[in-house]
């Protein structure tokens, strides 16, 4: 059955709405006005396109319609606010610019929007909420559900972020030179925060949120496509998420319980994602300008390329962790290195590497540090110590699936 005009309009909305919004924000200089204009433009399309046909350039039509709808809205409100009349007059004057000239900036509008939503003057949680709302198009309710927060709280967070962008005069632009590299870190961090919530959800109902993982990967791909020149760490983050995403169907069993990496069915891993990630990692490493995301992707790549858990090259992984510590000298990296040493040289060597790290207060409050030590004690047959560490790990995590996994580990010690 041929696709109806209404279906085609819905397809245009799904594919183009975020692009149209990004351009309207640039033209109108106001998030809320642009969102209203976007909705009115699509309402107009639903009325006009079935009679007039879908235009050759639907995005340009929607941008133009949205801008004029915004001008009309400002003029309706202008009887109460003189400044709105002035704003409407300015926008109307700009509307006579040749459409080809106007369209020249459209290609970069989504990139501008990403950098604006991830501006470092905004709080991290506001950056995440605003990016998911404006760049990805998630509803406020969907964002609140994903992060186990109340919808009014997320709505207020988004409103305040928009207000700060407006009041502080945060420029709607892509930074250049050193400023681009500095700001890029904020963008990558936001994307990774979104992915991590999808990778192991805070929700008691959903251990894995594939939708958030998909959105984060889509954002990373979009970022890499739009950046004015290739950036190794942007490629590294994209690769890292692809490698984790490649295992998405094997991380839970049929009952929805967590399955550890060495017990996963590797034949079910997505080899296309792994191949794409491998090419990105190689490209990033060859630049000699790589950082922590690329090195984490390289470590994940060693696991992904290993035919089995027993054939994992732990010597290479320890070496990569040595490099990662130079770029990111954090307690968690040191912990992961100790775990890799335990796999390469045995649990006693792992405990020796882990012992001084547990002096760090942050690691003592980190459930995975206790779980790692428990596993080393278990492998050595020190079951009492292992049970104590597993119980401590269970007290420190609030993630339901992790708690269930740790209970199973404790029960196995009694067998």
PDB file of C-alpha atoms in Angstrom, residues 36-289:
ATOM      1  CA  UNK A  36       6.163  26.417  19.704  1.00  0.00           C
ATOM      2  CA  UNK A  37       7.077  27.420  16.161  1.00  0.00           C
ATOM      3  CA  UNK A  38       8.094  23.845  15.327  1.00  0.00           C
ATOM      4  CA  UNK A  39       4.753  22.483  16.474  1.00  0.00           C
ATOM      5  CA  UNK A  40       2.802  25.146  14.581  1.00  0.00           C
ATOM      6  CA  UNK A  41       4.842  24.512  11.424  1.00  0.00           C
ATOM      7  CA  UNK A  42       3.958  20.817  11.466  1.00  0.00           C
ATOM      8  CA  UNK A  43       0.298  21.605  12.148  1.00  0.00           C
ATOM      9  CA  UNK A  44       0.380  23.862   9.091  1.00  0.00           C
ATOM     10  CA  UNK A  45       2.022  21.065   7.086  1.00  0.00           C
ATOM     11  CA  UNK A  46      -0.733  18.634   8.095  1.00  0.00           C
ATOM     12  CA  UNK A  47      -3.293  21.123   6.767  1.00  0.00           C
ATOM     13  CA  UNK A  48      -1.552  22.286   3.589  1.00  0.00           C
ATOM     14  CA  UNK A  49       0.544  19.407   2.264  1.00  0.00           C
ATOM     15  CA  UNK A  50      -2.361  16.998   1.619  1.00  0.00           C
ATOM     16  CA  UNK A  51      -3.895  19.664  -0.703  1.00  0.00           C
ATOM     17  CA  UNK A  52      -0.735  21.274  -2.114  1.00  0.00           C
ATOM     18  CA  UNK A  53       1.631  18.300  -2.068  1.00  0.00           C
ATOM     19  CA  UNK A  54       4.857  17.827  -0.124  1.00  0.00           C
ATOM     20  CA  UNK A  55       7.384  20.543  -1.102  1.00  0.00           C
ATOM     21  CA  UNK A  56      10.687  19.613  -2.731  1.00  0.00           C
ATOM     22  CA  UNK A  57      12.554  20.908   0.328  1.00  0.00           C
ATOM     23  CA  UNK A  58      10.287  20.053   3.277  1.00  0.00           C
ATOM     24  CA  UNK A  59      12.839  21.104   5.904  1.00  0.00           C
ATOM     25  CA  UNK A  60      13.283  24.559   4.363  1.00  0.00           C
ATOM     26  CA  UNK A  61       9.472  24.898   4.119  1.00  0.00           C
ATOM     27  CA  UNK A  62       9.095  23.986   7.799  1.00  0.00           C
ATOM     28  CA  UNK A  63      11.829  26.379   8.883  1.00  0.00           C
ATOM     29  CA  UNK A  64      10.210  29.227   6.944  1.00  0.00           C
ATOM     30  CA  UNK A  65       6.718  28.386   8.185  1.00  0.00           C
ATOM     31  CA  UNK A  66       7.944  28.064  11.750  1.00  0.00           C
ATOM     32  CA  UNK A  67       9.662  31.430  11.668  1.00  0.00           C
ATOM     33  CA  UNK A  68       6.574  33.216  10.364  1.00  0.00           C
ATOM     34  CA  UNK A  69       4.420  31.446  12.932  1.00  0.00           C
ATOM     35  CA  UNK A  70       6.780  32.768  15.604  1.00  0.00           C
ATOM     36  CA  UNK A  71       6.520  36.295  14.212  1.00  0.00           C
ATOM     37  CA  UNK A  72       2.732  36.031  14.318  1.00  0.00           C
ATOM     38  CA  UNK A  73       2.857  34.774  17.894  1.00  0.00           C
ATOM     39  CA  UNK A  74       5.113  37.642  18.986  1.00  0.00           C
ATOM     40  CA  UNK A  75       2.824  40.182  17.347  1.00  0.00           C
ATOM     41  CA  UNK A  76      -0.234  38.715  19.072  1.00  0.00           C
ATOM     42  CA  UNK A  77       1.544  39.147  22.383  1.00  0.00           C
ATOM     43  CA  UNK A  78       3.044  42.524  21.460  1.00  0.00           C
ATOM     44  CA  UNK A  79       0.002  44.498  22.665  1.00  0.00           C
ATOM     45  CA  UNK A  80       1.244  43.808  26.199  1.00  0.00           C
ATOM     46  CA  UNK A  81       5.011  44.055  25.604  1.00  0.00           C
ATOM     47  CA  UNK A  82       6.556  46.679  23.338  1.00  0.00           C
ATOM     48  CA  UNK A  83       9.843  44.752  23.232  1.00  0.00           C
ATOM     49  CA  UNK A  84       8.034  41.804  21.633  1.00  0.00           C
ATOM     50  CA  UNK A  85       6.909  44.061  18.789  1.00  0.00           C
ATOM     51  CA  UNK A  86      10.512  45.096  18.249  1.00  0.00           C
ATOM     52  CA  UNK A  87      11.589  41.454  18.255  1.00  0.00           C
ATOM     53  CA  UNK A  88       8.883  40.574  15.733  1.00  0.00           C
ATOM     54  CA  UNK A  89       9.938  43.456  13.472  1.00  0.00           C
ATOM     55  CA  UNK A  90      13.577  42.302  13.539  1.00  0.00           C
ATOM     56  CA  UNK A  91      12.602  38.721  12.704  1.00  0.00           C
ATOM     57  CA  UNK A  92      10.315  39.908   9.906  1.00  0.00           C
ATOM     58  CA  UNK A  93      13.119  42.003   8.426  1.00  0.00           C
ATOM     59  CA  UNK A  94      15.469  39.029   8.539  1.00  0.00           C
ATOM     60  CA  UNK A  95      12.843  36.869   6.815  1.00  0.00           C
ATOM     61  CA  UNK A  96      13.371  38.616   3.488  1.00  0.00           C
ATOM     62  CA  UNK A  97      16.916  37.214   3.256  1.00  0.00           C
ATOM     63  CA  UNK A  98      17.382  34.864   0.310  1.00  0.00           C
ATOM     64  CA  UNK A  99      16.535  31.301   1.411  1.00  0.00           C
ATOM     65  CA  UNK A 100      19.757  29.940  -0.078  1.00  0.00           C
ATOM     66  CA  UNK A 101      21.782  32.265   2.137  1.00  0.00           C
ATOM     67  CA  UNK A 102      19.672  31.334   5.119  1.00  0.00           C
ATOM     68  CA  UNK A 103      20.153  27.618   4.502  1.00  0.00           C
ATOM     69  CA  UNK A 104      23.925  27.991   4.453  1.00  0.00           C
ATOM     70  CA  UNK A 105      24.068  27.693   8.248  1.00  0.00           C
ATOM     71  CA  UNK A 106      21.632  24.809   8.620  1.00  0.00           C
ATOM     72  CA  UNK A 107      24.256  22.065   8.364  1.00  0.00           C
ATOM     73  CA  UNK A 108      25.919  23.259  11.585  1.00  0.00           C
ATOM     74  CA  UNK A 109      22.774  24.044  13.555  1.00  0.00           C
ATOM     75  CA  UNK A 110      22.556  20.684  15.340  1.00  0.00           C
ATOM     76  CA  UNK A 111      26.210  20.927  16.316  1.00  0.00           C
ATOM     77  CA  UNK A 112      25.587  24.441  17.655  1.00  0.00           C
ATOM     78  CA  UNK A 113      22.643  23.097  19.621  1.00  0.00           C
ATOM     79  CA  UNK A 114      24.695  20.270  21.134  1.00  0.00           C
ATOM     80  CA  UNK A 115      27.425  22.637  22.320  1.00  0.00           C
ATOM     81  CA  UNK A 116      24.860  25.088  23.683  1.00  0.00           C
ATOM     82  CA  UNK A 117      22.997  22.418  25.663  1.00  0.00           C
ATOM     83  CA  UNK A 118      26.307  21.094  27.054  1.00  0.00           C
ATOM     84  CA  UNK A 119      27.723  24.493  27.988  1.00  0.00           C
ATOM     85  CA  UNK A 120      29.911  24.132  31.129  1.00  0.00           C
ATOM     86  CA  UNK A 121      28.117  27.007  32.878  1.00  0.00           C
ATOM     87  CA  UNK A 122      25.092  24.694  33.178  1.00  0.00           C
ATOM     88  CA  UNK A 123      24.980  22.053  35.907  1.00  0.00           C
ATOM     89  CA  UNK A 124      25.746  18.522  34.605  1.00  0.00           C
ATOM     90  CA  UNK A 125      22.228  17.262  35.300  1.00  0.00           C
ATOM     91  CA  UNK A 126      20.810  20.269  33.426  1.00  0.00           C
ATOM     92  CA  UNK A 127      23.123  19.573  30.473  1.00  0.00           C
ATOM     93  CA  UNK A 128      21.883  15.989  30.280  1.00  0.00           C
ATOM     94  CA  UNK A 129      18.192  16.911  30.562  1.00  0.00           C
ATOM     95  CA  UNK A 130      18.421  19.754  28.046  1.00  0.00           C
ATOM     96  CA  UNK A 131      20.365  17.649  25.524  1.00  0.00           C
ATOM     97  CA  UNK A 132      17.894  14.770  25.708  1.00  0.00           C
ATOM     98  CA  UNK A 133      14.971  17.185  25.373  1.00  0.00           C
ATOM     99  CA  UNK A 134      16.223  19.488  22.630  1.00  0.00           C
ATOM    100  CA  UNK A 135      18.711  17.409  20.619  1.00  0.00           C
ATOM    101  CA  UNK A 136      17.150  13.939  20.983  1.00  0.00           C
ATOM    102  CA  UNK A 137      13.518  14.972  21.266  1.00  0.00           C
ATOM    103  CA  UNK A 138      12.670  12.922  24.371  1.00  0.00           C
ATOM    104  CA  UNK A 139       9.711  14.194  26.356  1.00  0.00           C
ATOM    105  CA  UNK A 140      10.181  15.551  29.864  1.00  0.00           C
ATOM    106  CA  UNK A 141       8.262  12.532  31.165  1.00  0.00           C
ATOM    107  CA  UNK A 142      10.597  10.118  29.360  1.00  0.00           C
ATOM    108  CA  UNK A 143      13.684  11.853  30.768  1.00  0.00           C
ATOM    109  CA  UNK A 144      12.257  11.801  34.287  1.00  0.00           C
ATOM    110  CA  UNK A 145      11.395   8.105  33.977  1.00  0.00           C
ATOM    111  CA  UNK A 146      14.850   7.229  32.678  1.00  0.00           C
ATOM    112  CA  UNK A 147      16.596   8.854  35.637  1.00  0.00           C
ATOM    113  CA  UNK A 148      14.003   7.981  38.308  1.00  0.00           C
ATOM    114  CA  UNK A 149      13.128  11.602  38.947  1.00  0.00           C
ATOM    115  CA  UNK A 150       9.877  13.500  39.227  1.00  0.00           C
ATOM    116  CA  UNK A 151       8.630  15.109  36.023  1.00  0.00           C
ATOM    117  CA  UNK A 152       8.194  18.591  37.603  1.00  0.00           C
ATOM    118  CA  UNK A 153      11.794  18.438  38.844  1.00  0.00           C
ATOM    119  CA  UNK A 154      13.122  17.685  35.375  1.00  0.00           C
ATOM    120  CA  UNK A 155      10.819  20.295  33.826  1.00  0.00           C
ATOM    121  CA  UNK A 156      12.101  22.978  36.195  1.00  0.00           C
ATOM    122  CA  UNK A 157      15.680  21.917  35.476  1.00  0.00           C
ATOM    123  CA  UNK A 158      15.104  22.405  31.750  1.00  0.00           C
ATOM    124  CA  UNK A 159      13.338  25.753  32.271  1.00  0.00           C
ATOM    125  CA  UNK A 160      16.194  27.057  34.440  1.00  0.00           C
ATOM    126  CA  UNK A 161      18.783  25.892  31.902  1.00  0.00           C
ATOM    127  CA  UNK A 162      17.005  27.712  29.077  1.00  0.00           C
ATOM    128  CA  UNK A 163      16.718  30.795  31.253  1.00  0.00           C
ATOM    129  CA  UNK A 164      20.422  30.742  32.042  1.00  0.00           C
ATOM    130  CA  UNK A 165      21.316  30.408  28.357  1.00  0.00           C
ATOM    131  CA  UNK A 166      19.102  33.411  27.597  1.00  0.00           C
ATOM    132  CA  UNK A 167      20.038  35.615  30.567  1.00  0.00           C
ATOM    133  CA  UNK A 168      23.773  34.875  30.470  1.00  0.00           C
ATOM    134  CA  UNK A 169      23.888  35.415  26.741  1.00  0.00           C
ATOM    135  CA  UNK A 170      25.459  32.018  26.128  1.00  0.00           C
ATOM    136  CA  UNK A 171      26.334  32.096  22.418  1.00  0.00           C
ATOM    137  CA  UNK A 172      24.629  29.683  20.066  1.00  0.00           C
ATOM    138  CA  UNK A 173      27.815  28.641  18.315  1.00  0.00           C
ATOM    139  CA  UNK A 174      30.483  25.993  17.882  1.00  0.00           C
ATOM    140  CA  UNK A 175      33.703  27.111  19.612  1.00  0.00           C
ATOM    141  CA  UNK A 176      36.950  27.111  17.669  1.00  0.00           C
ATOM    142  CA  UNK A 177      40.555  26.102  18.292  1.00  0.00           C
ATOM    143  CA  UNK A 178      41.524  25.280  21.883  1.00  0.00           C
ATOM    144  CA  UNK A 179      38.069  26.330  23.085  1.00  0.00           C
ATOM    145  CA  UNK A 180      36.537  23.584  20.942  1.00  0.00           C
ATOM    146  CA  UNK A 181      38.734  20.906  22.513  1.00  0.00           C
ATOM    147  CA  UNK A 182      37.971  22.201  26.006  1.00  0.00           C
ATOM    148  CA  UNK A 183      34.212  22.367  25.457  1.00  0.00           C
ATOM    149  CA  UNK A 184      34.197  19.032  23.645  1.00  0.00           C
ATOM    150  CA  UNK A 185      34.982  17.314  26.943  1.00  0.00           C
ATOM    151  CA  UNK A 186      31.698  18.574  28.406  1.00  0.00           C
ATOM    152  CA  UNK A 187      29.799  17.293  25.376  1.00  0.00           C
ATOM    153  CA  UNK A 188      31.446  13.859  25.549  1.00  0.00           C
ATOM    154  CA  UNK A 189      30.771  13.629  29.270  1.00  0.00           C
ATOM    155  CA  UNK A 190      27.067  14.345  28.760  1.00  0.00           C
ATOM    156  CA  UNK A 191      26.805  11.690  26.039  1.00  0.00           C
ATOM    157  CA  UNK A 192      28.573   9.136  28.237  1.00  0.00           C
ATOM    158  CA  UNK A 193      26.301   9.922  31.209  1.00  0.00           C
ATOM    159  CA  UNK A 194      23.286   9.201  29.006  1.00  0.00           C
ATOM    160  CA  UNK A 195      24.849   5.942  27.825  1.00  0.00           C
ATOM    161  CA  UNK A 196      25.768   4.788  31.332  1.00  0.00           C
ATOM    162  CA  UNK A 197      22.191   5.221  32.535  1.00  0.00           C
ATOM    163  CA  UNK A 198      21.085   3.033  29.643  1.00  0.00           C
ATOM    164  CA  UNK A 199      23.878   0.497  30.221  1.00  0.00           C
ATOM    165  CA  UNK A 200      22.885  -0.147  33.848  1.00  0.00           C
ATOM    166  CA  UNK A 201      19.666   1.636  34.692  1.00  0.00           C
ATOM    167  CA  UNK A 202      18.845   2.946  38.149  1.00  0.00           C
ATOM    168  CA  UNK A 203      15.339   1.596  37.640  1.00  0.00           C
ATOM    169  CA  UNK A 204      14.111  -1.418  39.572  1.00  0.00           C
ATOM    170  CA  UNK A 205      11.951  -2.343  36.590  1.00  0.00           C
ATOM    171  CA  UNK A 206      14.537  -2.051  33.805  1.00  0.00           C
ATOM    172  CA  UNK A 207      18.126  -3.157  34.358  1.00  0.00           C
ATOM    173  CA  UNK A 208      19.147  -2.087  30.850  1.00  0.00           C
ATOM    174  CA  UNK A 209      17.632   0.852  28.949  1.00  0.00           C
ATOM    175  CA  UNK A 210      18.442   0.131  25.296  1.00  0.00           C
ATOM    176  CA  UNK A 211      16.625   3.305  24.235  1.00  0.00           C
ATOM    177  CA  UNK A 212      19.047   5.532  26.150  1.00  0.00           C
ATOM    178  CA  UNK A 213      22.011   3.527  24.869  1.00  0.00           C
ATOM    179  CA  UNK A 214      20.748   3.970  21.321  1.00  0.00           C
ATOM    180  CA  UNK A 215      20.266   7.731  21.838  1.00  0.00           C
ATOM    181  CA  UNK A 216      23.795   8.135  23.214  1.00  0.00           C
ATOM    182  CA  UNK A 217      25.323   6.259  20.281  1.00  0.00           C
ATOM    183  CA  UNK A 218      23.224   8.269  17.836  1.00  0.00           C
ATOM    184  CA  UNK A 219      24.448  11.466  19.505  1.00  0.00           C
ATOM    185  CA  UNK A 220      28.077  10.332  19.299  1.00  0.00           C
ATOM    186  CA  UNK A 221      27.701   9.440  15.626  1.00  0.00           C
ATOM    187  CA  UNK A 222      26.043  12.795  14.910  1.00  0.00           C
ATOM    188  CA  UNK A 223      28.806  14.618  16.763  1.00  0.00           C
ATOM    189  CA  UNK A 224      31.515  12.845  14.784  1.00  0.00           C
ATOM    190  CA  UNK A 225      29.736  13.634  11.517  1.00  0.00           C
ATOM    191  CA  UNK A 226      29.281  17.318  12.330  1.00  0.00           C
ATOM    192  CA  UNK A 227      32.611  18.281  13.905  1.00  0.00           C
ATOM    193  CA  UNK A 228      34.645  20.476  11.543  1.00  0.00           C
ATOM    194  CA  UNK A 229      37.567  18.030  11.724  1.00  0.00           C
ATOM    195  CA  UNK A 230      38.022  14.537  13.226  1.00  0.00           C
ATOM    196  CA  UNK A 231      38.560  14.509  16.990  1.00  0.00           C
ATOM    197  CA  UNK A 232      40.227  11.348  18.367  1.00  0.00           C
ATOM    198  CA  UNK A 233      38.412  11.360  21.693  1.00  0.00           C
ATOM    199  CA  UNK A 234      35.020  11.811  20.029  1.00  0.00           C
ATOM    200  CA  UNK A 235      35.843   8.729  17.940  1.00  0.00           C
ATOM    201  CA  UNK A 236      37.092   6.952  21.062  1.00  0.00           C
ATOM    202  CA  UNK A 237      33.861   7.524  22.977  1.00  0.00           C
ATOM    203  CA  UNK A 238      31.776   6.410  20.006  1.00  0.00           C
ATOM    204  CA  UNK A 239      33.861   3.237  19.772  1.00  0.00           C
ATOM    205  CA  UNK A 240      33.641   2.571  23.506  1.00  0.00           C
ATOM    206  CA  UNK A 241      29.860   2.752  23.478  1.00  0.00           C
ATOM    207  CA  UNK A 242      29.604   0.608  20.344  1.00  0.00           C
ATOM    208  CA  UNK A 243      31.702  -2.099  22.005  1.00  0.00           C
ATOM    209  CA  UNK A 244      29.536  -2.159  25.117  1.00  0.00           C
ATOM    210  CA  UNK A 245      26.399  -1.975  22.981  1.00  0.00           C
ATOM    211  CA  UNK A 246      27.600  -4.960  20.922  1.00  0.00           C
ATOM    212  CA  UNK A 247      27.060  -7.141  24.013  1.00  0.00           C
ATOM    213  CA  UNK A 248      23.598  -5.764  24.805  1.00  0.00           C
ATOM    214  CA  UNK A 249      21.712  -9.026  24.124  1.00  0.00           C
ATOM    215  CA  UNK A 250      23.973 -11.155  26.319  1.00  0.00           C
ATOM    216  CA  UNK A 251      24.284  -9.006  29.459  1.00  0.00           C
ATOM    217  CA  UNK A 252      21.062 -10.407  30.928  1.00  0.00           C
ATOM    218  CA  UNK A 253      19.794 -13.976  31.061  1.00  0.00           C
ATOM    219  CA  UNK A 254      16.263 -15.131  30.250  1.00  0.00           C
ATOM    220  CA  UNK A 255      15.100 -14.087  33.733  1.00  0.00           C
ATOM    221  CA  UNK A 256      16.607 -10.627  33.369  1.00  0.00           C
ATOM    222  CA  UNK A 257      19.539 -11.264  35.698  1.00  0.00           C
ATOM    223  CA  UNK A 258      23.057  -9.903  35.097  1.00  0.00           C
ATOM    224  CA  UNK A 259      25.537 -12.146  33.292  1.00  0.00           C
ATOM    225  CA  UNK A 260      29.243 -11.449  33.789  1.00  0.00           C
ATOM    226  CA  UNK A 261      31.472 -10.806  30.792  1.00  0.00           C
ATOM    227  CA  UNK A 262      33.319 -14.133  30.998  1.00  0.00           C
ATOM    228  CA  UNK A 263      29.999 -16.044  31.038  1.00  0.00           C
ATOM    229  CA  UNK A 264      28.341 -14.255  28.103  1.00  0.00           C
ATOM    230  CA  UNK A 265      27.602 -16.027  24.808  1.00  0.00           C
ATOM    231  CA  UNK A 266      30.119 -14.369  22.486  1.00  0.00           C
ATOM    232  CA  UNK A 267      28.468 -15.786  19.403  1.00  0.00           C
ATOM    233  CA  UNK A 268      25.596 -13.380  20.086  1.00  0.00           C
ATOM    234  CA  UNK A 269      27.783 -10.274  20.170  1.00  0.00           C
ATOM    235  CA  UNK A 270      27.188  -7.795  17.348  1.00  0.00           C
ATOM    236  CA  UNK A 271      30.230  -8.238  15.085  1.00  0.00           C
ATOM    237  CA  UNK A 272      29.279  -5.260  12.900  1.00  0.00           C
ATOM    238  CA  UNK A 273      29.390  -2.921  15.918  1.00  0.00           C
ATOM    239  CA  UNK A 274      32.699  -4.461  16.983  1.00  0.00           C
ATOM    240  CA  UNK A 275      34.207  -3.966  13.515  1.00  0.00           C
ATOM    241  CA  UNK A 276      33.056  -0.330  13.366  1.00  0.00           C
ATOM    242  CA  UNK A 277      34.495   0.301  16.806  1.00  0.00           C
ATOM    243  CA  UNK A 278      37.797  -1.336  15.917  1.00  0.00           C
ATOM    244  CA  UNK A 279      38.218   0.985  12.926  1.00  0.00           C
ATOM    245  CA  UNK A 280      37.465   4.019  15.111  1.00  0.00           C
ATOM    246  CA  UNK A 281      39.952   2.941  17.791  1.00  0.00           C
ATOM    247  CA  UNK A 282      42.697   2.351  15.245  1.00  0.00           C
ATOM    248  CA  UNK A 283      42.065   5.755  13.669  1.00  0.00           C
ATOM    249  CA  UNK A 284      42.115   7.487  17.051  1.00  0.00           C
ATOM    250  CA  UNK A 285      45.270   5.702  18.243  1.00  0.00           C
ATOM    251  CA  UNK A 286      47.093   6.513  15.002  1.00  0.00           C
ATOM    252  CA  UNK A 287      46.517  10.220  15.602  1.00  0.00           C
ATOM    253  CA  UNK A 288      48.729  10.165  18.714  1.00  0.00           C
ATOM    254  CA  UNK A 289      46.210  12.628  20.226  1.00  0.00           C
TER     255      UNK A 289
END
